[in-house]
Short mmCIF file of C-alpha atoms and ligand atoms in Angstrom, two decimals:
data_model
loop_
_atom_site.label_atom_id
_atom_site.label_comp_id
_atom_site.label_asym_id
_atom_site.label_seq_id
_atom_site.Cartn_x
_atom_site.Cartn_y
_atom_site.Cartn_z
CA MET A 164 -125.24 132.16 104.04
CA ALA A 165 -128.34 132.12 106.22
CA GLU A 166 -127.99 130.20 109.42
CA VAL A 167 -129.75 126.87 109.86
CA LYS A 168 -132.60 127.01 112.31
CA TYR A 169 -133.43 124.23 114.74
CA VAL A 170 -136.86 123.26 116.01
CA PHE A 171 -137.16 120.69 118.79
CA VAL A 172 -140.34 118.78 119.46
CA THR A 173 -140.73 117.29 122.93
CA GLY A 174 -143.68 115.49 124.46
CA GLY A 175 -145.22 115.47 127.90
CA VAL A 176 -148.03 113.92 129.98
CA THR A 177 -148.23 110.63 128.05
CA SER A 178 -146.55 108.83 125.19
CA SER A 179 -148.26 108.23 121.83
CA LEU A 180 -149.45 111.84 121.47
CA GLY A 181 -148.31 111.91 117.87
CA LYS A 182 -145.10 113.95 117.98
CA GLY A 183 -144.10 112.32 114.70
CA ILE A 184 -147.27 113.48 112.97
CA ILE A 185 -147.03 117.01 114.40
CA SER A 186 -143.37 117.22 113.33
CA SER A 187 -144.22 115.89 109.86
CA SER A 188 -147.17 118.27 109.49
CA LEU A 189 -145.10 121.26 110.52
CA ALA A 190 -142.35 120.22 108.13
CA LYS A 191 -144.89 119.84 105.33
CA LEU A 192 -146.23 123.37 105.89
CA LEU A 193 -142.74 124.89 106.07
CA GLN A 194 -141.81 123.02 102.89
CA ALA A 195 -144.95 124.35 101.19
CA ARG A 196 -143.81 127.85 102.11
CA GLY A 197 -140.56 127.28 100.27
CA TYR A 198 -138.23 126.17 103.06
CA SER A 199 -136.04 123.14 102.79
CA VAL A 200 -136.73 121.03 105.86
CA THR A 201 -135.69 117.70 107.32
CA ILE A 202 -136.81 115.84 110.42
CA GLN A 203 -134.67 113.83 112.78
CA LYS A 204 -135.71 111.44 115.52
CA LEU A 205 -133.72 110.93 118.70
CA ASP A 206 -134.68 107.67 120.42
CA PRO A 207 -133.76 107.18 124.06
CA TYR A 208 -133.35 103.40 124.01
CA ILE A 209 -130.00 101.63 124.16
CA ASN A 210 -130.38 99.45 121.07
CA VAL A 211 -128.01 100.85 118.44
CA ASP A 212 -130.92 100.78 115.98
CA PRO A 213 -134.39 99.23 116.00
CA GLY A 214 -133.34 96.53 113.52
CA THR A 215 -132.99 93.97 116.28
CA LEU A 216 -136.35 94.83 117.88
CA ASN A 217 -139.41 92.66 117.61
CA PRO A 218 -142.18 94.67 115.86
CA TYR A 219 -144.31 94.22 118.99
CA GLU A 220 -141.92 96.62 120.80
CA HIS A 221 -142.17 99.83 118.77
CA GLY A 222 -143.93 98.74 115.58
CA GLU A 223 -142.37 98.29 112.18
CA CYS A 224 -138.70 98.81 111.48
CA TYR A 225 -138.41 101.34 108.67
CA VAL A 226 -135.53 101.29 106.18
CA THR A 227 -133.98 104.32 104.48
CA LEU A 228 -132.56 104.38 100.97
CA ASP A 229 -129.03 104.48 102.39
CA GLY A 230 -129.71 101.34 104.39
CA ALA A 231 -130.44 102.54 107.94
CA GLU A 232 -132.91 100.50 110.00
CA THR A 233 -134.93 103.16 111.77
CA ASP A 234 -137.92 104.11 113.86
CA LEU A 235 -141.24 104.07 112.03
CA ASP A 236 -141.61 107.84 112.46
CA LEU A 237 -139.11 108.27 109.64
CA GLY A 238 -141.71 106.67 107.43
CA HIS A 239 -144.13 109.46 108.33
CA TYR A 240 -141.48 112.06 107.60
CA GLU A 241 -140.92 110.66 104.12
CA ARG A 242 -144.61 110.10 103.38
CA PHE A 243 -145.43 113.70 104.30
CA LEU A 244 -142.38 115.45 102.85
CA ASN A 245 -141.75 113.26 99.82
CA VAL A 246 -138.01 113.64 100.50
CA PRO A 247 -135.82 110.68 101.48
CA THR A 248 -134.30 110.52 104.96
CA SER A 249 -130.92 108.96 105.76
CA GLN A 250 -128.75 107.34 108.44
CA ALA A 251 -128.35 110.72 110.13
CA ASN A 252 -132.09 111.16 110.62
CA ASN A 253 -132.38 108.59 113.39
CA VAL A 254 -130.12 108.52 116.41
CA THR A 255 -130.45 106.29 119.46
CA THR A 256 -128.85 106.40 122.88
CA GLY A 257 -127.12 103.15 121.90
CA ARG A 258 -125.47 104.81 118.93
CA ILE A 259 -124.42 107.84 120.98
CA TYR A 260 -122.80 105.69 123.67
CA GLN A 261 -121.22 103.41 121.08
CA THR A 262 -119.50 106.40 119.46
CA VAL A 263 -118.32 107.84 122.76
CA ILE A 264 -117.05 104.49 124.05
CA ASN A 265 -115.23 103.75 120.78
CA LYS A 266 -113.54 107.14 121.03
CA GLU A 267 -112.56 106.43 124.61
CA ARG A 268 -110.97 103.12 123.60
CA LYS A 269 -109.05 104.85 120.82
CA GLY A 270 -107.65 107.23 123.39
CA ASP A 271 -109.42 110.34 122.13
CA TYR A 272 -110.23 111.46 125.68
CA LEU A 273 -106.93 110.27 127.11
CA GLY A 274 -106.53 111.30 130.72
CA LYS A 275 -110.11 112.56 131.07
CA THR A 276 -113.05 111.09 132.95
CA VAL A 277 -115.73 110.40 130.33
CA GLN A 278 -119.11 111.66 131.55
CA ILE A 279 -122.69 112.21 130.47
CA ILE A 280 -122.00 115.94 130.57
CA PRO A 281 -120.09 116.98 128.50
CA HIS A 282 -119.19 113.87 126.46
CA ILE A 283 -122.59 112.31 125.85
CA THR A 284 -124.33 115.67 125.45
CA ASP A 285 -121.59 116.85 123.06
CA GLU A 286 -122.10 113.76 120.93
CA ILE A 287 -125.88 114.38 120.91
CA LYS A 288 -125.32 117.99 119.81
CA ARG A 289 -122.91 116.84 117.11
CA ARG A 290 -125.51 114.41 115.75
CA ILE A 291 -128.14 117.15 115.67
CA LYS A 292 -125.82 119.60 113.93
CA ILE A 293 -124.68 117.07 111.30
CA LEU A 294 -128.05 117.51 109.60
CA GLY A 295 -127.74 121.29 109.71
CA SER A 296 -124.29 121.32 108.16
CA GLY A 297 -123.74 121.24 104.40
CA SER A 298 -126.40 123.93 103.74
CA LYS A 299 -128.90 121.39 102.47
CA PHE A 300 -131.61 122.49 104.85
CA ASP A 301 -132.98 125.81 106.12
CA ILE A 302 -134.70 124.19 109.07
CA VAL A 303 -133.95 120.98 110.98
CA ILE A 304 -136.80 119.63 113.10
CA THR A 305 -135.65 117.21 115.80
CA GLU A 306 -138.21 115.05 117.53
CA ILE A 307 -137.16 113.76 120.93
CA GLY A 308 -138.62 110.33 121.62
CA GLY A 309 -140.16 109.47 124.97
CA THR A 310 -141.75 111.83 127.48
CA VAL A 311 -140.04 114.65 129.37
CA GLY A 312 -139.23 113.55 132.89
CA ASP A 313 -138.13 110.06 131.78
CA ILE A 314 -134.67 109.27 133.14
CA GLU A 315 -133.44 108.16 129.74
CA SER A 316 -134.37 111.37 127.90
CA LEU A 317 -132.53 113.66 130.35
CA PRO A 318 -129.26 113.87 128.35
CA TYR A 319 -131.23 114.85 125.24
CA ILE A 320 -133.11 117.60 127.07
CA GLU A 321 -129.82 118.87 128.50
CA ALA A 322 -128.27 118.88 125.00
CA VAL A 323 -131.22 120.94 123.73
CA ARG A 324 -130.80 123.38 126.62
CA GLN A 325 -127.13 123.86 125.76
CA LEU A 326 -127.82 124.27 122.04
CA ARG A 327 -130.39 126.98 122.74
CA TRP A 328 -127.87 128.80 124.84
CA GLU A 329 -125.20 128.45 122.17
CA LEU A 330 -127.33 129.34 119.15
CA GLY A 331 -129.74 131.81 120.69
CA PRO A 332 -133.54 131.80 120.82
CA LYS A 333 -133.93 133.08 117.25
CA ASN A 334 -132.15 130.02 115.89
CA CYS A 335 -133.45 127.33 118.15
CA ILE A 336 -136.95 126.87 119.54
CA VAL A 337 -138.83 124.19 121.45
CA ILE A 338 -142.36 123.02 120.74
CA HIS A 339 -143.85 121.00 123.57
CA LEU A 340 -146.71 118.64 122.84
CA THR A 341 -149.05 117.74 125.70
CA LEU A 342 -152.46 116.32 126.38
CA VAL A 343 -155.50 118.23 127.67
CA PRO A 344 -157.75 115.46 128.94
CA TYR A 345 -161.53 115.76 128.90
CA LEU A 346 -163.28 114.58 132.06
CA SER A 347 -166.73 113.49 131.02
CA ALA A 348 -168.00 113.29 134.61
CA SER A 349 -167.53 117.01 135.06
CA GLY A 350 -167.72 117.89 131.37
CA GLU A 351 -164.40 119.77 131.55
CA LEU A 352 -161.08 119.98 129.76
CA LYS A 353 -158.21 119.90 132.23
CA THR A 354 -155.00 121.92 131.88
CA LYS A 355 -153.17 120.81 135.00
CA PRO A 356 -151.21 117.94 133.36
CA THR A 357 -149.93 120.45 130.78
CA GLN A 358 -148.89 122.89 133.50
CA HIS A 359 -147.01 120.13 135.31
CA SER A 360 -145.36 118.92 132.16
CA VAL A 361 -144.10 122.40 131.28
CA LYS A 362 -142.81 122.67 134.85
CA VAL A 363 -140.72 119.53 134.29
CA LEU A 364 -139.19 121.16 131.21
CA LEU A 365 -138.57 124.38 133.15
CA GLU A 366 -136.73 122.43 135.85
CA ALA A 367 -134.42 121.20 133.09
CA GLY A 368 -133.84 124.81 132.06
CA ILE A 369 -136.10 124.91 129.01
CA GLN A 370 -138.95 127.34 128.50
CA PRO A 371 -140.88 126.08 125.45
CA GLU A 372 -141.85 128.76 122.91
CA ILE A 373 -144.87 126.91 121.55
CA LEU A 374 -147.33 124.46 123.10
CA VAL A 375 -149.37 122.07 121.01
CA LEU A 376 -152.26 120.65 122.98
CA ARG A 377 -153.77 117.34 121.98
CA THR A 378 -157.46 117.29 122.83
CA GLU A 379 -160.68 115.44 122.04
CA LYS A 380 -162.76 118.66 122.23
CA ASN A 381 -162.08 122.12 120.90
CA LEU A 382 -160.29 124.38 123.36
CA THR A 383 -162.11 127.49 124.53
CA ARG A 384 -160.44 130.89 124.50
CA ASP A 385 -160.37 130.68 128.31
CA ILE A 386 -158.43 127.43 128.29
CA ARG A 387 -155.89 128.80 125.84
CA ARG A 388 -155.46 131.92 127.94
CA LYS A 389 -155.06 129.90 131.11
CA VAL A 390 -152.41 127.63 129.59
CA ALA A 391 -150.59 130.65 128.16
CA LEU A 392 -150.57 132.41 131.53
CA PHE A 393 -149.47 129.44 133.62
CA CYS A 394 -146.92 128.14 131.13
CA ASN A 395 -145.31 131.48 130.21
CA VAL A 396 -146.13 131.35 126.52
CA GLU A 397 -147.93 133.86 124.34
CA GLU A 398 -151.57 133.13 123.67
CA TYR A 399 -151.03 132.81 119.92
CA ALA A 400 -148.40 130.17 120.64
CA VAL A 401 -150.93 127.84 122.26
CA ILE A 402 -151.93 125.58 119.40
CA GLU A 403 -154.88 123.22 119.44
CA SER A 404 -154.48 119.75 117.95
CA VAL A 405 -157.94 118.26 118.09
CA ASP A 406 -158.55 114.58 117.19
CA VAL A 407 -159.19 114.06 113.48
CA SER A 408 -160.23 111.01 111.50
CA THR A 409 -156.95 110.61 109.61
CA ILE A 410 -153.37 111.71 110.22
CA TYR A 411 -153.39 113.27 106.76
CA GLU A 412 -155.78 115.98 108.00
CA VAL A 413 -153.30 117.17 110.60
CA PRO A 414 -151.27 119.48 108.29
CA LEU A 415 -154.47 121.30 107.32
CA LYS A 416 -155.47 121.64 110.98
CA MET A 417 -152.02 122.97 111.82
CA LEU A 418 -152.32 125.44 108.96
CA GLU A 419 -155.63 126.69 110.41
CA GLU A 420 -154.00 126.97 113.82
CA LYS A 421 -151.05 128.82 112.26
CA LEU A 422 -148.42 126.52 113.73
CA ASP A 423 -146.13 127.22 110.76
CA VAL A 424 -146.54 131.00 110.93
CA THR A 425 -145.90 130.92 114.67
CA VAL A 426 -142.73 128.86 114.21
CA LEU A 427 -141.44 131.20 111.48
CA LYS A 428 -142.17 134.23 113.64
CA LYS A 429 -140.29 132.76 116.58
CA LEU A 430 -137.35 131.96 114.29
CA SER A 431 -137.45 135.46 112.73
CA LEU A 432 -138.02 133.96 109.30
CA PRO A 433 -140.38 135.53 106.76
CA SER A 434 -143.65 133.73 105.98
CA SER A 435 -145.01 133.94 102.48
CA GLU A 436 -148.67 133.83 101.54
CA GLU A 437 -150.65 130.87 102.82
CA PRO A 438 -149.68 127.83 100.72
CA PRO A 439 -152.56 126.29 98.74
CA LEU A 440 -151.46 122.66 99.38
CA THR A 441 -153.39 121.71 96.25
CA GLU A 442 -151.98 118.20 95.82
CA TRP A 443 -152.43 117.41 99.48
CA ARG A 444 -156.05 118.57 99.51
CA ASP A 445 -156.71 116.67 96.32
CA PHE A 446 -155.31 113.48 97.88
CA LEU A 447 -157.45 113.98 100.99
CA ARG A 448 -160.61 114.71 99.02
CA LYS A 449 -160.25 111.50 97.01
CA PHE A 450 -159.36 109.50 100.11
CA GLN A 451 -162.43 110.76 101.96
CA ASN A 452 -164.88 110.45 99.05
CA PRO A 453 -164.11 107.09 97.46
CA LYS A 454 -166.10 105.79 94.50
CA HIS A 455 -165.11 102.16 95.03
CA SER A 456 -164.36 99.94 97.95
CA VAL A 457 -162.24 96.79 98.20
CA ARG A 458 -161.33 94.48 101.01
CA ILE A 459 -157.77 93.18 101.11
CA GLY A 460 -156.48 90.37 103.32
CA LEU A 461 -153.07 91.14 104.82
CA VAL A 462 -151.58 87.88 106.07
CA GLY A 463 -148.86 88.32 108.68
CA LYS A 464 -147.82 87.18 112.11
CA TYR A 465 -147.72 90.52 113.91
CA VAL A 466 -151.32 91.46 113.14
CA GLU A 467 -152.26 92.21 116.76
CA LEU A 468 -150.35 95.45 116.41
CA ALA A 469 -151.36 97.57 113.40
CA ASP A 470 -148.11 99.57 113.71
CA ALA A 471 -146.17 96.44 112.79
CA TYR A 472 -147.29 96.94 109.18
CA LYS A 473 -147.46 100.74 109.24
CA SER A 474 -145.87 101.44 105.85
CA ILE A 475 -147.98 98.81 104.07
CA ASN A 476 -151.11 100.31 105.59
CA GLU A 477 -150.16 103.82 104.55
CA ALA A 478 -149.14 102.68 101.05
CA PHE A 479 -152.68 101.31 100.65
CA ILE A 480 -154.11 104.67 101.72
CA HIS A 481 -152.01 106.44 99.07
CA ALA A 482 -152.84 103.88 96.37
CA GLY A 483 -156.51 103.84 97.41
CA SER A 484 -156.83 107.60 97.09
CA MET A 485 -155.18 107.51 93.66
CA ASN A 486 -157.78 104.93 92.58
CA GLU A 487 -160.60 106.76 94.42
CA CYS A 488 -161.08 103.55 96.32
CA GLU A 489 -161.57 102.79 99.97
CA VAL A 490 -159.14 100.02 100.89
CA ASP A 491 -160.27 98.01 103.86
CA VAL A 492 -157.16 96.13 104.99
CA VAL A 493 -158.19 93.09 107.03
CA PHE A 494 -155.36 91.77 109.19
CA ILE A 495 -155.24 87.98 109.12
CA HIS A 496 -153.07 86.06 111.53
CA SER A 497 -150.97 83.65 109.49
CA GLU A 498 -151.12 81.04 112.25
CA ASP A 499 -154.91 80.96 111.92
CA VAL A 500 -154.97 80.07 108.21
CA THR A 501 -155.29 76.38 107.31
CA ASP A 502 -156.37 74.38 104.25
CA ASP A 503 -159.70 73.76 105.95
CA ASN A 504 -160.63 77.33 106.74
CA VAL A 505 -158.90 79.39 104.05
CA ASP A 506 -162.09 79.59 101.94
CA ARG A 507 -164.04 81.00 104.84
CA ILE A 508 -161.28 83.39 105.98
CA MET A 509 -160.72 84.80 102.50
CA ASN A 510 -164.41 85.13 101.74
CA GLY A 511 -165.08 88.65 100.47
CA MET A 512 -161.41 89.53 99.92
CA ARG A 513 -160.64 91.12 96.57
CA GLY A 514 -156.90 90.67 96.94
CA ILE A 515 -154.30 89.10 99.22
CA VAL A 516 -151.02 90.46 100.51
CA VAL A 517 -148.49 88.26 102.28
CA ALA A 518 -146.37 90.37 104.59
CA PRO A 519 -142.64 90.49 105.30
CA GLY A 520 -141.32 88.61 108.31
CA PHE A 521 -138.68 86.43 109.90
CA GLY A 522 -138.67 82.93 111.33
CA SER A 523 -140.86 79.91 110.75
CA ARG A 524 -143.86 80.82 112.89
CA GLY A 525 -146.95 81.17 110.69
CA ILE A 526 -145.23 80.12 107.45
CA ASP A 527 -147.71 77.33 106.65
CA GLY A 528 -150.62 79.77 106.83
CA LYS A 529 -148.83 82.19 104.54
CA ILE A 530 -148.19 79.43 101.99
CA THR A 531 -151.83 78.38 102.16
CA ALA A 532 -152.90 81.99 101.54
CA VAL A 533 -150.61 82.18 98.48
CA ARG A 534 -152.07 78.96 97.12
CA TYR A 535 -155.58 80.30 97.54
CA ALA A 536 -154.75 83.54 95.68
CA ARG A 537 -152.98 81.66 92.89
CA GLU A 538 -155.69 79.08 92.37
CA LYS A 539 -158.61 81.51 92.67
CA ASN A 540 -156.97 84.04 90.34
CA LEU A 541 -157.17 86.67 93.10
CA PRO A 542 -154.74 89.62 92.90
CA PHE A 543 -151.69 88.76 94.99
CA LEU A 544 -148.79 90.83 96.27
CA GLY A 545 -146.02 89.10 98.22
CA ILE A 546 -143.54 91.36 99.97
CA CYS A 547 -140.10 90.03 100.88
CA LEU A 548 -140.95 86.94 102.95
CA GLY A 549 -144.30 87.06 101.11
CA MET A 550 -142.45 86.67 97.80
CA GLN A 551 -140.38 83.84 99.23
CA CYS A 552 -143.59 82.07 100.34
CA ALA A 553 -144.97 82.45 96.81
CA VAL A 554 -141.85 80.74 95.45
CA ILE A 555 -142.09 77.90 98.00
CA GLU A 556 -145.79 77.42 97.27
CA PHE A 557 -145.17 77.24 93.51
CA ALA A 558 -142.33 74.79 93.99
CA ARG A 559 -144.40 72.48 96.16
CA ASN A 560 -147.75 72.61 94.38
CA VAL A 561 -146.91 73.32 90.73
CA LEU A 562 -143.40 71.92 90.30
CA ASN A 563 -144.22 69.07 92.70
CA LEU A 564 -140.95 69.47 94.56
CA ALA A 565 -142.08 67.84 97.80
CA GLY A 566 -140.77 69.58 100.91
CA ALA A 567 -139.40 72.57 98.94
CA ASN A 568 -138.55 75.29 101.41
CA SER A 569 -136.39 78.19 102.40
CA THR A 570 -133.25 77.21 104.27
CA GLU A 571 -134.36 79.79 106.84
CA PHE A 572 -137.06 77.30 107.91
CA ASN A 573 -135.44 73.99 107.10
CA HIS A 574 -131.75 74.04 106.40
CA LYS A 575 -131.82 70.39 105.34
CA THR A 576 -134.58 70.72 102.74
CA ARG A 577 -134.06 68.71 99.54
CA HIS A 578 -135.24 71.64 97.48
CA PRO A 579 -133.84 74.91 98.85
CA VAL A 580 -135.74 77.17 96.43
CA ILE A 581 -134.99 80.07 98.76
CA ASP A 582 -131.47 80.09 100.15
CA LEU A 583 -129.15 82.22 102.22
CA MET A 584 -127.30 84.81 100.12
CA GLU A 585 -123.65 83.96 99.59
CA GLU A 586 -122.40 87.11 101.36
CA GLN A 587 -124.55 86.25 104.39
CA LYS A 588 -122.90 82.89 105.00
CA SER A 589 -120.07 84.31 107.07
CA VAL A 590 -122.29 86.74 109.01
CA THR A 591 -122.79 86.00 112.71
CA ASP A 592 -123.86 89.36 114.18
CA LYS A 593 -127.56 90.12 114.02
CA GLY A 594 -127.52 93.94 114.11
CA GLY A 595 -127.30 95.87 110.84
CA THR A 596 -125.99 92.91 108.83
CA MET A 597 -128.82 92.17 106.42
CA ARG A 598 -128.84 93.28 102.79
CA LEU A 599 -130.18 96.75 103.54
CA GLY A 600 -131.33 99.80 101.61
CA GLY A 601 -131.58 100.70 97.94
CA TYR A 602 -130.39 98.36 95.20
CA LYS A 603 -130.92 98.56 91.47
CA CYS A 604 -133.28 96.24 89.67
CA LYS A 605 -133.67 95.75 85.92
CA VAL A 606 -137.29 95.25 84.97
CA VAL A 607 -137.85 92.69 82.20
CA LYS A 608 -139.65 94.10 79.15
CA GLY A 609 -143.15 92.91 78.39
CA THR A 610 -143.93 91.82 81.96
CA LEU A 611 -146.61 93.01 84.37
CA ALA A 612 -143.85 94.57 86.46
CA SER A 613 -142.64 96.55 83.47
CA LYS A 614 -146.18 97.71 82.67
CA THR A 615 -146.66 98.69 86.31
CA TYR A 616 -143.45 100.68 86.68
CA GLY A 617 -143.26 102.03 83.14
CA LYS A 618 -139.46 101.98 83.55
CA SER A 619 -136.67 99.57 82.71
CA GLU A 620 -134.62 100.25 85.83
CA ILE A 621 -135.78 100.93 89.37
CA ILE A 622 -134.21 101.29 92.81
CA GLU A 623 -136.02 99.70 95.74
CA ARG A 624 -135.23 99.21 99.43
CA HIS A 625 -134.29 95.87 100.96
CA ARG A 626 -134.05 94.12 104.29
CA HIS A 627 -133.34 90.42 103.95
CA ARG A 628 -130.77 87.61 104.12
CA TYR A 629 -132.35 85.00 101.84
CA GLU A 630 -132.94 85.01 98.09
CA PHE A 631 -134.42 83.04 95.22
CA ASN A 632 -132.14 80.11 94.34
CA ASN A 633 -131.21 80.67 90.70
CA SER A 634 -130.44 77.01 90.07
CA TYR A 635 -134.23 76.54 89.89
CA SER A 636 -134.93 79.42 87.45
CA ASP A 637 -135.48 77.29 84.33
CA GLU A 638 -137.87 74.97 86.08
CA PHE A 639 -139.91 77.90 87.40
CA ARG A 640 -139.93 79.74 84.07
CA ASN A 641 -140.91 76.66 82.06
CA ASN A 642 -143.84 76.08 84.37
CA GLY A 643 -145.28 79.57 84.51
CA MET A 644 -143.54 81.64 87.18
CA LYS A 645 -140.97 84.04 85.86
CA ALA A 646 -138.45 86.50 87.18
CA SER A 647 -139.48 89.94 85.97
CA GLY A 648 -136.97 91.97 87.96
CA ILE A 649 -133.28 91.15 88.43
CA ASN A 650 -130.39 92.91 90.10
CA PRO A 651 -128.02 93.78 87.24
CA GLU A 652 -124.86 93.23 89.31
CA SER A 653 -125.60 90.12 91.34
CA ASP A 654 -128.37 88.46 89.28
CA LEU A 655 -130.48 88.27 92.42
CA VAL A 656 -134.17 87.79 91.59
CA GLU A 657 -136.02 90.89 92.76
CA ILE A 658 -139.48 90.35 91.24
CA ILE A 659 -141.40 87.20 90.31
CA GLU A 660 -144.74 86.97 88.56
CA ILE A 661 -147.17 84.48 87.05
CA PRO A 662 -148.07 85.80 83.59
CA SER A 663 -151.17 83.59 83.24
CA HIS A 664 -152.65 84.98 86.47
CA LYS A 665 -154.79 88.11 86.73
CA TRP A 666 -152.25 89.94 88.92
CA PHE A 667 -149.63 87.96 90.81
CA ILE A 668 -146.40 89.64 91.87
CA GLY A 669 -143.83 88.88 94.56
CA VAL A 670 -141.05 91.32 95.36
CA GLN A 671 -137.88 90.66 97.33
CA PHE A 672 -137.77 94.36 98.26
CA HIS A 673 -140.09 96.61 100.26
CA PRO A 674 -142.10 98.92 98.00
CA GLU A 675 -144.11 100.13 101.01
CA TYR A 676 -141.16 102.15 102.34
CA SER A 677 -141.13 104.46 99.35
CA SER A 678 -144.83 105.21 98.92
CA THR A 679 -145.67 108.84 99.72
CA VAL A 680 -148.80 111.01 99.55
CA GLU A 681 -147.50 112.80 96.47
CA ASN A 682 -145.92 109.69 94.98
CA PRO A 683 -147.99 106.58 95.68
CA HIS A 684 -146.07 103.43 94.86
CA PRO A 685 -146.93 102.04 91.38
CA LEU A 686 -147.12 98.42 92.62
CA PHE A 687 -149.74 99.28 95.22
CA VAL A 688 -151.64 101.49 92.76
CA SER A 689 -151.70 98.74 90.13
CA PHE A 690 -152.60 96.05 92.69
CA ILE A 691 -155.62 98.06 93.89
CA LYS A 692 -156.66 98.70 90.30
CA ALA A 693 -156.63 94.94 89.71
CA CYS A 694 -158.66 94.37 92.89
CA ILE A 695 -161.33 96.85 91.77
CA LYS A 696 -161.75 95.19 88.34
N1 LIG B 13 -136.75 86.36 106.50
C1 LIG B 13 -136.58 86.66 105.12
C2 LIG B 13 -135.13 86.98 104.77
O1 LIG B 13 -134.35 87.28 105.64
C3 LIG B 13 -137.50 87.77 104.68
C4 LIG B 13 -137.18 89.10 105.30
C5 LIG B 13 -138.29 90.11 105.18
O2 LIG B 13 -139.44 89.76 104.93
N2 LIG B 13 -137.99 91.38 105.41
O3 LIG B 13 -134.75 86.94 103.63
#
């Protein structure tokens, strides 16, 4: 059996250089050349997972099929590779320490002093190698969060150093991503920050094999040569990553720069002919040359930070391309929407999405937005909390159940149309305790949902504690809102729709997490189609 190869991606100079996109692009190219690849993210923070983080901290919390709450980079990995990730693909310092401390309490290290080296670094190495075991993958790409030189990423860098020593340079390489800033005053690209950043890695005992340089302007041959000379890498291993208009262009840029060929050469793996990437290019061509254009209002409470709704945004890009339509997603702050201004705010919108969320802030605005979409026959998609708002709105304004609410916002409401799930009632801990990950849903025949999916059973990802209160089902159905998707085991309502409306769907799950470039999500595709009409 061939040995698994490991590629580490580190970052220097500044954060937000796009390590996730470079890792995803490399993985895509290696996959196109016939290798089976996965990507893992190591996050240096002490939270056990990002599930307890406010989206303002690191953007959206992504959810895997097996129910892990993860960093949003895993969303990029899945969107690019079209292969699901799992619990093992995201590891945090919190999780590493939790494992080591639990072992210590059990007595596994009895008599020994537990230390960062070797106990923490051993646990990091074990987590990296878990993905390589089981011969599922030829290559494991591990992205190390943060910037080299940060105190908190030191144990990770040390674990990488040890792994390289153990596995040898043909089985384990490091790609370092840095920034080459352009100084407009002198009209020059500057390499010094890159040199310093590589020096920091060298001090930790790591000589990177490949450098990827983020830059606004194309690098000259001289610059590449200079970086190669001062950073001890071969000239062909200095890769340019120039700014592009969409992240989906990056794989093609990396192909031009031969990042994949360079990686394979360093790992002593054969590289086939250049992959055509036909589907990818086709997606990009349609995305960049749209025939239609629609404006969609996305109503949420974290709109100041576009990353808070990353997967929804990307799902619209995939669905837009499929429909050859430019989708202009306008972020609308739910706290700004009122009965008096909703007409003005929604002017020009061809569809409305109400976003997922937690807590009562901004709920009234979301409900007003639902009412507007319902009454104006405007395509509407409610996701998770968005679906719950659609139910509350219908209860209040169509069923005339005054004060109808979710018990999340008013636990004394007379009409708890959305209520805490039974299994949640005994839960007190906040971390990792929601209904998470993939659950089955039966799609009711003859509904819009069934037409959209073209299937009678689906699996979608979840992240919630509250659900539709089934004691109201008859009242809703008799008045025009019906459940069109139901969990076959628990009867939980997964999809609601209004058959008399042009396109009105609310889903308790998160379709955005499973939309990929090669597999745009049918709900988003159908929603955009309805918006174009
Ligand atoms: N707060 C709601 C619940 O817990 C919705 C969650 C969400 O939108 N992800 O059920």
